Amino acid sequence: MTRYIVRRLVAVPFMLLGISFFLFMLLYIRPGSAAFAAIGSVGDADPRAFENFEKRFGLDRPWYVQYGDWLWGALQGDMGERLTPPHDDVMGDIIEVLPNTLEIGLLTIFISSVVGVSVGVLSAVRRNSILDYGFRGITIMGLSIPNFWLMILVIYLPALWWGWTPARQWVVFTDEPIYNLSLAIWPAMTLGLASSAGIARFTRTSMLEVLFSDYVRTARAKGLRDRRVIWGHVFRNSLIPVITLLGLQLGGVLGGVVIAEQLFTVPGLGRLALEGVTDQDYPVVLATIMVFAFVFIIVTLIVDILYTIVDPRIRY
Amino acid sequence: MSQEQTTAQEGQAAEAALALEYAIPPRQRFNPFKWARREPFGAFGLVLIGLVVFLSLAAPVLRTSPPNEFAVGPPLAGPNADNWFGTTARGKDVWSRVLFAGRISLKIGIATVLLGTLGGTLIALVSAYAGGAVDFAVGRIADMFISIPGILIALVLHSSISADLPDLPGLQRQELYLVIAISLFFMPGTYRIMRGTVLELREATYVEAAQVVGSSSFRIMWRHVAPNMFGLMIVITSISLPAAILTEATLSFLGLGVPIGGLDAVPSWGADLSGSSRRFFSVAPWLAIFPGLALAITVFGFNIFGDSLRDTLDPRLRGRI
């Protein structure tokens, strides 16, 4: 167990190194255009300005020097500065917006697991009832509705019907916690409902599998009450695969957060990344995506470790 | 009737029963009607898919105008007898745009899953058979791809390669970018599943048996390994297709997809839900509803069809993909 955790932890920096190298090479295939885009947005594209720009940001150096420089900085928490004026410190920007993204992401995962697991359990326990069929219909629709469309409907339909729409002027949690939550709940709910559909379906299948297992029959045979059987035996065991699914859905949730931030105008990591892409500001793109990947790797690691705690039978 | 005869008869009956139990069932001809009765959801999905394919292919003859034509009707008219789905702020016909947009969705979706599934399978084959360092390296690269959310990979590719891609016949530069970016979502997953399958199949007893009786390796590949992979590939394709269509719409919605604006603009459900048209959603909800609904119905149809196809072809996969 400890050996497994250590081995996984050792792999993390190597993964990040690989990802950073890969992203760096991809983004630096066209270094000229980056400078060009930035200069173009400042003023005229005079070749001397171009040269100066490349000198200022070290873009004229060979790629390995640039990568080494970036890596050395990144190890010390310095992600370089933005190519677009006013040349903010990228790390500063990330630290400013990261809490918002994490907040929405965590709320989403919370909502989707609570809703998904309860719907799945109800569906399985009352299988083939009207409730079950209703839930199954809703979940498969939930899987098919594009989340950005759902968000658009959430924003514009209330505006049309009641002249009211979810507020889109972001306030950080530390300033006004209650108001902040009332803002964050909308993107989290729309994203969470979409991913809860998958969790509900999975929970249902996995509950049903356990419901018909031998040890559940034994538990019933020895006279345990239904509630005891469901919660003590079935529920706990069927949660094991669901935890994996939660880990797998994380990528989708993080991708969804990018869209949610755009539509609900939340200053977050996803919007920063999109801004970087539009401005051809690759230090921003590189840094934001590295942070996303870092969060993803760490959460996946936590999920895998949780897995062994929930199910003591699993030994790595 | 003598005693012996009875025993003989009993013996025959028992043998017949045993034979019945262990016999390989005769290969049944696939009967679509039987399948539809057993998988009503899947059949309904197939009907929806057929409808979507028909509407997008037959768009020019279905009372549509060129999707980019201005002033087909009055600006921002609601759904009416002339413009069934209403019109945009510039008087473009929404019905025509929704129908023509189905083409790009299907095109990108199909091209993507073909590239993703075939590419993933090919990499899995090479990696599983090469083994050793190659297998290890490919596995770690797949790990890397899996740990970056797909949309973000598309973002990076957009700012790196998308401007340098060539226009292929039948596939514009931006379309090619979408196909590459989206198929990179599916390749690592396909690779993982396929690699596992190849390794499993290589060790299977029937492959060993085939080797013992002296089948050539081509015959083993063709008769024993490939059929088991084709089913899986079809399942992966049908499960990935709705996700690919959804991703195309999402990327176009974010402005990273097909070209928007201008005369060579490609109508796309995702693009029509974004950008400038969003200003009018609260006064002209049909602009928001119809493209999204078309997208949702398409994805829904492929989803339920893919699910029942998986259950039919490979029930063991339930819950795995």
XYZ file of C-alpha atoms in Angstrom:
637
model
C 0.000 0.000 0.000
C 2.630 2.515 1.096
C 4.851 1.282 -1.696
C 2.055 1.816 -4.171
C 1.422 5.377 -2.990
C 5.134 6.183 -3.102
C 5.419 4.744 -6.596
C 2.471 6.791 -7.796
C 3.827 9.932 -6.142
C 7.198 9.459 -7.803
C 5.466 9.176 -11.179
C 3.726 12.557 -10.795
C 6.724 14.807 -11.535
C 7.664 12.644 -14.523
C 4.155 12.919 -15.926
C 4.199 16.671 -15.479
C 7.635 16.879 -17.092
C 6.397 14.874 -20.077
C 3.249 16.944 -20.445
C 5.137 20.226 -20.181
C 7.656 19.124 -22.797
C 4.936 17.977 -25.160
C 2.881 21.163 -24.747
C 5.971 23.316 -25.051
C 6.989 21.733 -28.331
C 3.467 22.071 -29.698
C 3.179 25.728 -28.743
C 6.666 26.632 -29.871
C 6.255 25.179 -33.340
C 5.207 28.634 -34.415
C 7.035 31.085 -32.158
C 7.028 33.828 -34.767
C 3.273 34.002 -34.946
C 3.079 34.472 -31.198
C 5.272 37.518 -31.358
C 3.423 38.674 -34.441
C 0.047 38.354 -32.762
C 1.248 40.219 -29.701
C 2.910 43.027 -31.686
C -0.084 43.261 -33.936
C -2.248 43.909 -30.947
C 0.123 46.564 -29.642
C 0.573 48.550 -32.831
C 2.125 48.229 -36.262
C 4.117 45.150 -37.159
C 7.426 46.804 -37.871
C 10.221 44.202 -38.223
C 12.384 45.980 -35.677
C 9.585 45.950 -33.112
C 9.260 42.297 -33.905
C 12.956 41.691 -33.198
C 12.839 43.700 -30.004
C 9.838 41.748 -28.880
C 11.578 38.442 -29.498
C 14.646 39.667 -27.595
C 12.583 40.936 -24.684
C 10.872 37.566 -24.177
C 13.850 35.475 -25.237
C 12.030 33.993 -28.217
C 15.155 34.257 -30.402
C 16.968 31.592 -28.415
C 17.057 27.902 -29.439
C 14.098 25.851 -28.175
C 16.048 23.811 -25.635
C 17.358 26.951 -23.976
C 13.852 28.365 -23.870
C 12.397 25.154 -22.489
C 15.142 24.814 -19.891
C 14.589 28.399 -18.862
C 10.832 27.894 -18.618
C 11.287 24.675 -16.640
C 13.738 26.267 -14.229
C 11.297 29.103 -13.632
C 8.314 26.767 -13.308
C 10.126 24.717 -10.653
C 10.393 27.902 -8.612
C 6.770 28.822 -9.220
C 7.517 31.358 -11.936
C 5.489 30.824 -15.094
C 6.907 33.775 -17.003
C 5.053 36.894 -18.028
C 2.248 37.481 -20.441
C 3.179 38.373 -24.002
C 0.206 40.693 -24.243
C 0.473 44.005 -22.434
C 0.542 44.910 -19.607
C 2.732 41.752 -19.341
C 1.262 40.471 -16.080
C 3.002 37.795 -14.121
C 1.238 34.597 -15.279
C 1.539 32.871 -11.897
C -0.071 35.867 -10.186
C -3.026 35.703 -12.569
C -3.416 31.981 -12.018
C -3.356 32.290 -8.238
C -6.009 34.974 -8.494
C -8.466 32.901 -10.548
C -7.695 29.344 -9.441
C -9.939 29.424 -6.313
C -12.985 30.258 -8.464
C -12.357 27.312 -10.785
C -11.739 24.938 -7.887
C -14.888 26.169 -6.165
C -17.081 25.495 -9.178
C -15.354 22.181 -9.847
C -15.802 20.940 -6.279
C -19.433 22.104 -6.129
C -20.071 20.321 -9.427
C -18.570 17.071 -8.207
C -20.512 17.377 -4.934
C -23.846 17.987 -6.673
C -23.301 15.331 -9.311
C -22.319 12.643 -6.806
C -25.162 13.397 -4.376
C -27.804 13.570 -7.105
C -26.311 10.766 -9.189
C -25.856 8.290 -6.357
C -29.312 8.916 -4.857
C -31.067 8.584 -8.197
C -29.081 5.442 -8.988
C -29.860 3.842 -5.615
C -33.575 4.641 -5.847
C -33.666 3.333 -9.406
C -31.998 0.070 -8.436
C -34.004 -0.554 -5.260
C -37.289 0.152 -7.013
C -36.147 -1.416 -10.272
C -38.656 -1.703 -13.101
C -41.072 0.603 -11.312
C -42.454 3.756 -12.886
C -39.935 5.711 -10.833
C -37.093 3.635 -12.274
C -38.277 4.080 -15.855
C -38.740 7.804 -15.304
C -35.271 8.195 -13.865
C -33.728 6.112 -16.634
C -35.423 8.210 -19.270
C -34.247 11.395 -17.612
C -30.676 10.167 -17.185
C -30.272 9.140 -20.800
C -31.622 12.521 -21.831
C -29.268 14.165 -19.347
C -26.388 12.364 -21.057
C -27.443 13.712 -24.436
C -28.150 17.348 -23.648
C -25.044 19.380 -24.448
C -24.012 21.140 -21.262
C -23.417 24.473 -22.967
C -26.948 24.377 -24.348
C -28.338 23.623 -20.898
C -26.424 26.627 -19.575
C -27.774 28.842 -22.338
C -31.299 27.728 -21.493
C -30.689 28.355 -17.786
C -29.458 31.851 -18.564
C -31.934 32.937 -21.222
C -35.219 31.138 -20.568
C -35.794 32.695 -17.115
C -34.955 36.044 -18.683
C -37.637 35.449 -21.265
C -40.290 34.149 -18.865
C -39.774 36.171 -15.721
C -37.356 38.864 -16.792
C -34.828 37.403 -14.395
C -31.476 35.795 -15.114
C -28.661 34.395 -12.966
C -26.348 37.295 -12.111
C -23.086 37.244 -14.008
C -21.007 39.762 -12.101
C -18.578 37.608 -10.178
C -17.734 38.283 -6.526
C -15.035 36.246 -4.820
C -15.874 33.950 -1.909
C -13.762 35.796 0.623
C -15.593 39.057 -0.040
C -19.197 37.901 0.194
C -19.417 34.148 0.787
C -23.218 33.806 0.573
C -23.573 35.905 -2.548
C -20.627 34.121 -4.107
C -22.277 30.734 -3.529
C -25.511 32.007 -5.049
C -23.478 32.775 -8.179
C -21.423 29.598 -8.246
C -24.434 27.340 -7.782
C -25.694 27.990 -11.331
C -22.713 26.787 -13.336
C -22.159 24.007 -10.792
C -25.758 22.862 -10.983
C -25.950 22.792 -14.776
C -22.625 20.965 -15.035
C -23.438 18.713 -12.086
C -26.805 17.608 -13.441
C -25.221 16.585 -16.727
C -22.533 14.472 -15.086
C -24.915 13.087 -12.460
C -26.731 11.273 -15.250
C -23.696 9.110 -15.918
C -23.165 8.474 -12.224
C -26.832 7.542 -11.716
C -26.731 4.996 -14.517
C -23.514 3.528 -13.259
C -24.726 3.378 -9.646
C -27.888 1.603 -10.774
C -26.011 -1.061 -12.742
C -23.524 -1.577 -9.975
C -26.238 -1.747 -7.262
C -28.145 -4.327 -9.296
C -25.042 -6.440 -9.698
C -24.488 -6.458 -5.941
C -28.206 -6.970 -5.170
C -28.068 -10.371 -6.852
C -24.773 -11.482 -5.344
C -24.438 -14.446 -3.014
C -23.547 -12.508 0.096
C -26.650 -10.387 -0.224
C -28.725 -13.546 -0.457
C -26.943 -14.799 2.663
C -27.660 -11.561 4.468
C -31.330 -11.829 3.573
C -31.404 -15.502 4.481
C -30.081 -14.862 7.951
C -33.033 -12.557 8.463
C -31.542 -9.063 8.159
C -34.026 -6.318 7.528
C -34.234 -4.928 4.042
C -32.852 -1.570 5.078
C -29.856 -3.177 6.765
C -29.152 -5.251 3.674
C -29.406 -2.300 1.298
C -27.298 0.146 3.266
C -24.930 -2.227 5.043
C -24.179 -4.598 2.209
C -25.385 -3.395 -1.152
C -24.743 0.322 -0.986
C -21.201 0.185 0.333
C -20.120 -2.415 -2.152
C -21.731 -0.774 -5.120
C -20.014 2.523 -4.361
C -16.630 1.057 -5.231
C -16.969 1.240 -9.007
C -18.791 4.546 -8.682
C -15.701 6.092 -7.127
C -13.714 5.136 -10.211
C -16.327 6.714 -12.402
C -16.096 9.932 -10.392
C -12.381 9.947 -11.104
C -12.969 9.327 -14.791
C -15.564 12.070 -15.023
C -13.154 14.608 -13.643
C -11.764 15.341 -17.100
C -15.247 16.069 -18.386
C -15.990 18.263 -15.393
C -12.817 20.295 -15.866
C -13.598 20.685 -19.563
C -17.135 21.719 -18.668
C -15.837 24.295 -16.220
C -14.056 25.995 -19.123
C -17.397 26.436 -20.895
C -19.284 27.357 -17.724
C -16.780 30.087 -16.916
C -17.201 31.476 -20.382
C -21.004 31.547 -20.272
C -21.430 32.687 -16.672
C -18.484 35.103 -17.000
C -16.588 33.658 -14.062
C -12.959 34.799 -13.927
C -11.382 31.341 -13.780
C -8.622 29.164 -15.133
C -10.660 28.086 -18.155
C -11.363 31.611 -19.242
C -7.721 32.486 -18.720
C -6.766 29.575 -20.984
C -9.231 30.631 -23.669
C -7.959 34.198 -23.430
C -4.455 32.883 -23.915
C -5.515 30.982 -27.034
C -7.291 33.978 -28.562
C -4.335 36.269 -27.861
C -1.778 33.647 -28.964
C -0.283 34.221 -25.522
C 1.385 30.870 -25.085
C 2.960 31.352 -21.639
C -0.641 31.701 -20.427
C -1.854 28.651 -22.368
C 1.078 26.545 -21.212
C 0.738 27.551 -17.569
C -3.041 27.171 -17.326
C -3.045 23.766 -18.953
C -0.198 22.603 -16.727
C -2.277 23.625 -13.701
C -5.296 21.754 -15.083
C -3.178 18.657 -15.655
C -1.658 18.956 -12.174
C -5.110 19.147 -10.554
C -6.276 16.203 -12.629
C -3.295 14.005 -11.768
C -3.524 14.769 -8.050
C -7.278 14.131 -7.882
C -6.921 10.871 -9.821
C -4.230 9.815 -7.361
C -6.515 10.624 -4.420
C -9.353 8.654 -6.033
C -7.112 5.628 -6.507
C -6.000 5.766 -2.890
C -9.613 6.215 -1.712
C -10.409 3.123 -3.672
C -8.137 0.980 -1.538
C -9.626 2.457 1.646
C -13.228 1.806 0.602
C -12.427 -1.666 -0.639
C -9.845 -3.378 1.558
C -9.806 -6.302 -0.872
C -7.869 -4.209 -3.367
C -4.155 -4.411 -2.798
C -1.696 -2.956 -5.179
C -40.301 -53.396 -25.028
C -37.242 -54.921 -23.488
C -35.213 -53.506 -20.662
C -32.188 -52.870 -22.889
C -34.152 -50.928 -25.407
C -35.402 -48.551 -22.732
C -31.926 -47.925 -21.458
C -30.718 -47.313 -24.962
C -33.507 -44.879 -25.539
C -32.833 -43.138 -22.279
C -29.197 -42.976 -23.149
C -29.991 -41.426 -26.504
C -32.303 -38.901 -24.899
C -29.673 -37.954 -22.371
C -27.084 -37.611 -25.102
C -29.410 -35.444 -27.119
C -30.054 -33.283 -24.074
C -26.332 -32.978 -23.430
C -25.700 -32.184 -27.065
C -28.367 -29.534 -26.874
C -26.768 -28.032 -23.823
C -23.213 -27.972 -25.061
C -23.773 -27.607 -28.759
C -22.592 -24.514 -30.495
C -25.855 -22.860 -31.461
C -26.329 -22.681 -35.216
C -25.294 -19.362 -36.593
C -28.419 -17.287 -36.601
C -29.187 -14.952 -39.373
C -29.450 -11.404 -38.056
C -33.092 -10.451 -38.049
C -33.560 -6.691 -37.716
C -37.183 -7.005 -36.617
C -36.306 -9.418 -33.819
C -33.522 -7.127 -32.757
C -35.867 -4.150 -32.743
C -38.305 -5.998 -30.513
C -35.576 -6.966 -28.081
C -33.921 -3.528 -28.124
C -36.712 -0.998 -28.608
C -34.533 1.882 -27.393
C -31.806 0.996 -29.863
C -34.328 0.757 -32.681
C -35.745 4.151 -31.741
C -32.212 5.540 -31.745
C -31.670 4.115 -35.207
C -34.862 5.818 -36.398
C -33.645 9.135 -34.983
C -30.239 8.670 -36.633
C -31.950 7.892 -39.928
C -34.035 11.024 -39.590
C -31.005 13.200 -38.864
C -29.011 11.725 -41.741
C -31.946 12.126 -44.122
C -32.657 15.721 -43.097
C -29.043 16.809 -43.467
C -28.387 15.018 -46.749
C -31.686 16.039 -48.329
C -31.481 19.579 -46.940
C -31.400 21.320 -50.367
C -34.779 19.905 -51.385
C -36.519 20.331 -48.050
C -37.791 23.892 -48.457
C -34.517 25.457 -47.458
C -32.682 28.481 -48.719
C -28.866 28.717 -48.879
C -27.947 28.743 -45.178
C -25.857 31.910 -45.389
C -28.312 33.947 -47.431
C -29.417 37.188 -45.795
C -32.942 38.557 -45.684
C -34.715 35.341 -46.584
C -37.390 36.575 -44.222
C -37.879 39.589 -41.969
C -35.241 39.884 -39.234
C -35.951 38.040 -35.967
C -39.299 36.669 -37.112
C -40.661 33.910 -34.896
C -41.483 30.468 -36.273
C -44.122 30.880 -38.988
C -45.419 29.256 -42.164
C -42.573 30.622 -44.324
C -39.704 30.254 -41.882
C -40.585 27.196 -39.841
C -37.910 27.774 -37.215
C -37.935 31.605 -37.418
C -35.176 33.859 -38.699
C -31.964 35.362 -37.345
C -31.190 39.050 -36.782
C -30.066 39.258 -40.401
C -33.057 37.403 -41.724
C -31.313 34.074 -42.299
C -33.659 31.122 -42.209
C -33.051 29.069 -39.045
C -34.680 25.907 -40.485
C -32.178 25.923 -43.363
C -29.253 26.561 -41.043
C -30.253 23.757 -38.664
C -30.592 21.267 -41.504
C -27.353 22.183 -43.257
C -25.502 22.230 -39.931
C -26.270 18.534 -39.529
C -23.855 17.865 -42.389
C -20.797 19.258 -40.661
C -21.689 17.459 -37.429
C -21.974 14.097 -39.135
C -18.901 14.677 -41.297
C -16.627 15.697 -38.441
C -18.113 13.072 -36.130
C -17.598 10.190 -38.545
C -14.135 11.296 -39.681
C -13.117 11.704 -36.040
C -14.222 8.323 -34.765
C -12.720 6.591 -37.792
C -9.366 8.246 -37.212
C -9.603 7.824 -33.428
C -10.677 4.186 -33.412
C -8.434 3.025 -36.251
C -5.490 5.032 -34.934
C -5.976 3.807 -31.374
C -6.320 0.197 -32.510
C -3.278 0.385 -34.736
C -1.161 1.890 -31.972
C -2.452 -0.769 -29.575
C -1.525 -3.567 -31.993
C 1.969 -2.225 -32.604
C 2.550 -1.490 -28.953
C 1.238 -4.835 -27.689
C 3.259 -6.819 -30.214
C 6.437 -4.781 -29.884
C 6.280 -4.942 -26.089
C 9.167 -3.776 -23.911
C 10.271 -0.164 -24.156
C 7.908 0.731 -27.019
C 4.898 -0.557 -25.095
C 6.000 1.292 -21.981
C 6.591 4.577 -23.812
C 3.287 4.453 -25.678
C 1.477 3.653 -22.439
C 2.979 6.665 -20.669
C 2.135 8.959 -23.602
C -1.468 7.711 -23.393
C -1.426 8.438 -19.632
C -0.315 11.969 -20.409
C -3.096 12.538 -22.892
C -5.674 11.133 -20.523
C -4.601 13.556 -17.807
C -5.359 16.653 -19.888
C -9.076 17.378 -20.369
C -9.872 16.943 -24.068
C -11.071 20.495 -24.629
C -7.729 21.810 -23.391
C -5.811 19.620 -25.841
C -7.966 21.157 -28.541
C -7.118 24.628 -27.207
C -3.399 23.950 -27.422
C -3.669 22.467 -30.894
C -5.682 25.468 -31.976
C -2.927 27.866 -31.028
C -0.176 25.659 -32.402
C -0.974 23.691 -35.528
C -4.396 24.819 -36.704
C -3.109 27.622 -38.961
C -0.485 25.439 -40.626
C -2.731 22.565 -41.654
C -3.345 22.008 -45.368
C -6.756 22.030 -47.041
C -7.494 18.455 -47.977
C -9.944 17.569 -50.736
C -13.332 17.532 -49.022
C -11.881 18.622 -45.721
C -11.094 22.259 -45.083
C -8.239 23.363 -42.857
C -10.469 24.100 -39.863
C -12.328 20.856 -40.357
C -9.069 18.943 -40.428
C -8.053 20.662 -37.211
C -11.327 19.595 -35.579
C -10.877 16.005 -36.725
C -7.317 15.821 -35.383
C -8.124 17.579 -32.117
C -11.226 15.539 -31.361
C -9.785 12.188 -32.396
C -6.976 12.807 -29.919
C -9.696 12.629 -27.236
C -10.576 9.096 -28.177
C -7.252 7.624 -29.170
C -5.820 7.077 -25.673
C -9.011 5.405 -24.430
C -9.299 3.213 -27.517
C -5.628 2.355 -27.211
C -6.046 1.227 -23.596
C -9.063 -0.968 -24.266
C -7.582 -2.433 -27.450
C -4.201 -3.113 -25.937
C -5.865 -5.057 -23.131
C -7.902 -7.000 -25.673
C -4.929 -7.834 -27.874
C -2.929 -9.086 -24.907
C -5.907 -11.106 -23.699
C -6.579 -12.588 -27.115
C -2.954 -13.504 -27.650
C -3.080 -15.664 -24.538
C -6.525 -17.133 -25.251
C -6.777 -20.922 -25.230
C -8.367 -21.042 -28.657
C -5.470 -19.112 -30.137
C -3.114 -21.563 -28.485
C -5.191 -24.421 -29.835
C -5.051 -22.945 -33.309
C -1.280 -22.678 -33.008
C -1.040 -26.306 -31.895
C -3.006 -27.591 -34.880
C -0.662 -25.618 -37.082
C -2.776 -22.712 -38.313
C -0.765 -20.032 -40.012
C -0.385 -16.789 -38.096
C -2.412 -15.013 -40.778
C -5.259 -17.462 -40.277
C -5.073 -17.003 -36.525
C -5.176 -13.236 -36.918
C -8.004 -13.363 -39.408
C -10.188 -16.089 -37.956
C -9.595 -15.785 -34.229
C -8.189 -12.419 -33.223
C -9.697 -9.995 -35.714
C -13.381 -10.965 -35.305
C -13.082 -10.360 -31.588
C -11.595 -6.951 -32.234
C -14.059 -5.869 -34.911
C -17.003 -6.133 -32.546
C -15.193 -4.075 -29.977
C -14.175 -1.508 -32.589
C -17.762 -1.109 -33.750
C -18.875 -0.663 -30.153
C -16.180 1.907 -29.412
C -17.027 3.762 -32.618
C -20.721 3.927 -31.865
C -20.121 5.014 -28.277
C -17.585 7.684 -29.303
C -19.586 9.128 -32.176
C -22.117 11.091 -30.087
C -19.293 12.364 -27.896
C -17.400 13.469 -31.014
C -20.436 15.317 -32.359
C -20.900 16.981 -29.001
C -17.252 17.998 -28.884
C -17.388 19.501 -32.369
C -20.371 21.574 -31.286
C -18.609 22.614 -28.087
C -15.444 23.690 -29.897
C -17.429 25.572 -32.529
C -19.392 27.151 -29.699
C -16.137 28.342 -28.127
C -15.116 29.824 -31.469
C -12.422 27.211 -32.120
C -14.321 25.240 -34.711
C -15.617 25.833 -38.177
C -15.226 29.320 -39.666
C -17.972 31.663 -38.476
C -19.011 34.778 -40.330
C -18.343 35.708 -43.931
C -19.508 33.894 -47.005
C -17.578 30.691 -46.462
C -19.051 30.365 -42.975
C -20.143 26.830 -42.252
C -23.428 26.525 -40.417
C -22.846 24.513 -37.263
C -25.150 23.934 -34.308
C -22.461 24.908 -31.844
C -21.420 28.049 -33.722
C -25.030 29.171 -34.123
C -25.423 29.065 -30.356
C -22.447 31.329 -29.745
C -21.094 34.717 -30.535
C -23.262 37.455 -31.863
C -26.524 35.511 -31.905
C -26.394 35.213 -28.112
C -27.374 38.863 -27.822
C -30.797 38.022 -29.245
C -31.588 34.883 -27.281
C -33.760 36.647 -24.728
C -35.935 38.230 -27.438
C -35.708 35.458 -30.034
C -35.516 32.176 -28.092
C -35.922 30.111 -31.277
C -32.337 31.009 -32.114
C -31.232 29.216 -28.955
C -33.734 26.382 -28.960
C -33.680 24.835 -32.435
C -29.923 24.347 -33.025
C -29.539 22.997 -29.489
C -32.526 20.718 -29.856
C -31.197 19.334 -33.142
C -27.851 18.656 -31.492
C -29.488 17.023 -28.468
C -31.711 14.779 -30.617
C -28.743 13.667 -32.729
C -26.609 12.872 -29.699
C -29.563 11.166 -28.000
C -30.215 8.949 -31.013
C -26.576 7.884 -31.301
C -26.349 7.365 -27.536
C -29.264 4.958 -27.199
C -28.345 3.162 -30.409
C -24.729 2.798 -29.300
C -25.809 1.487 -25.911
C -27.979 -1.262 -27.291
C -25.394 -2.108 -29.936
C -22.909 -2.608 -27.123
C -25.346 -4.815 -25.229
C -26.009 -6.851 -28.363
C -22.442 -7.256 -29.537
C -20.557 -7.454 -26.275
C -22.619 -7.491 -23.078
C -19.500 -7.829 -20.948
C -18.651 -4.233 -21.752
C -21.716 -2.889 -19.955
C -20.431 -0.344 -17.500
C -16.912 -0.366 -18.905
C -17.445 1.965 -21.814
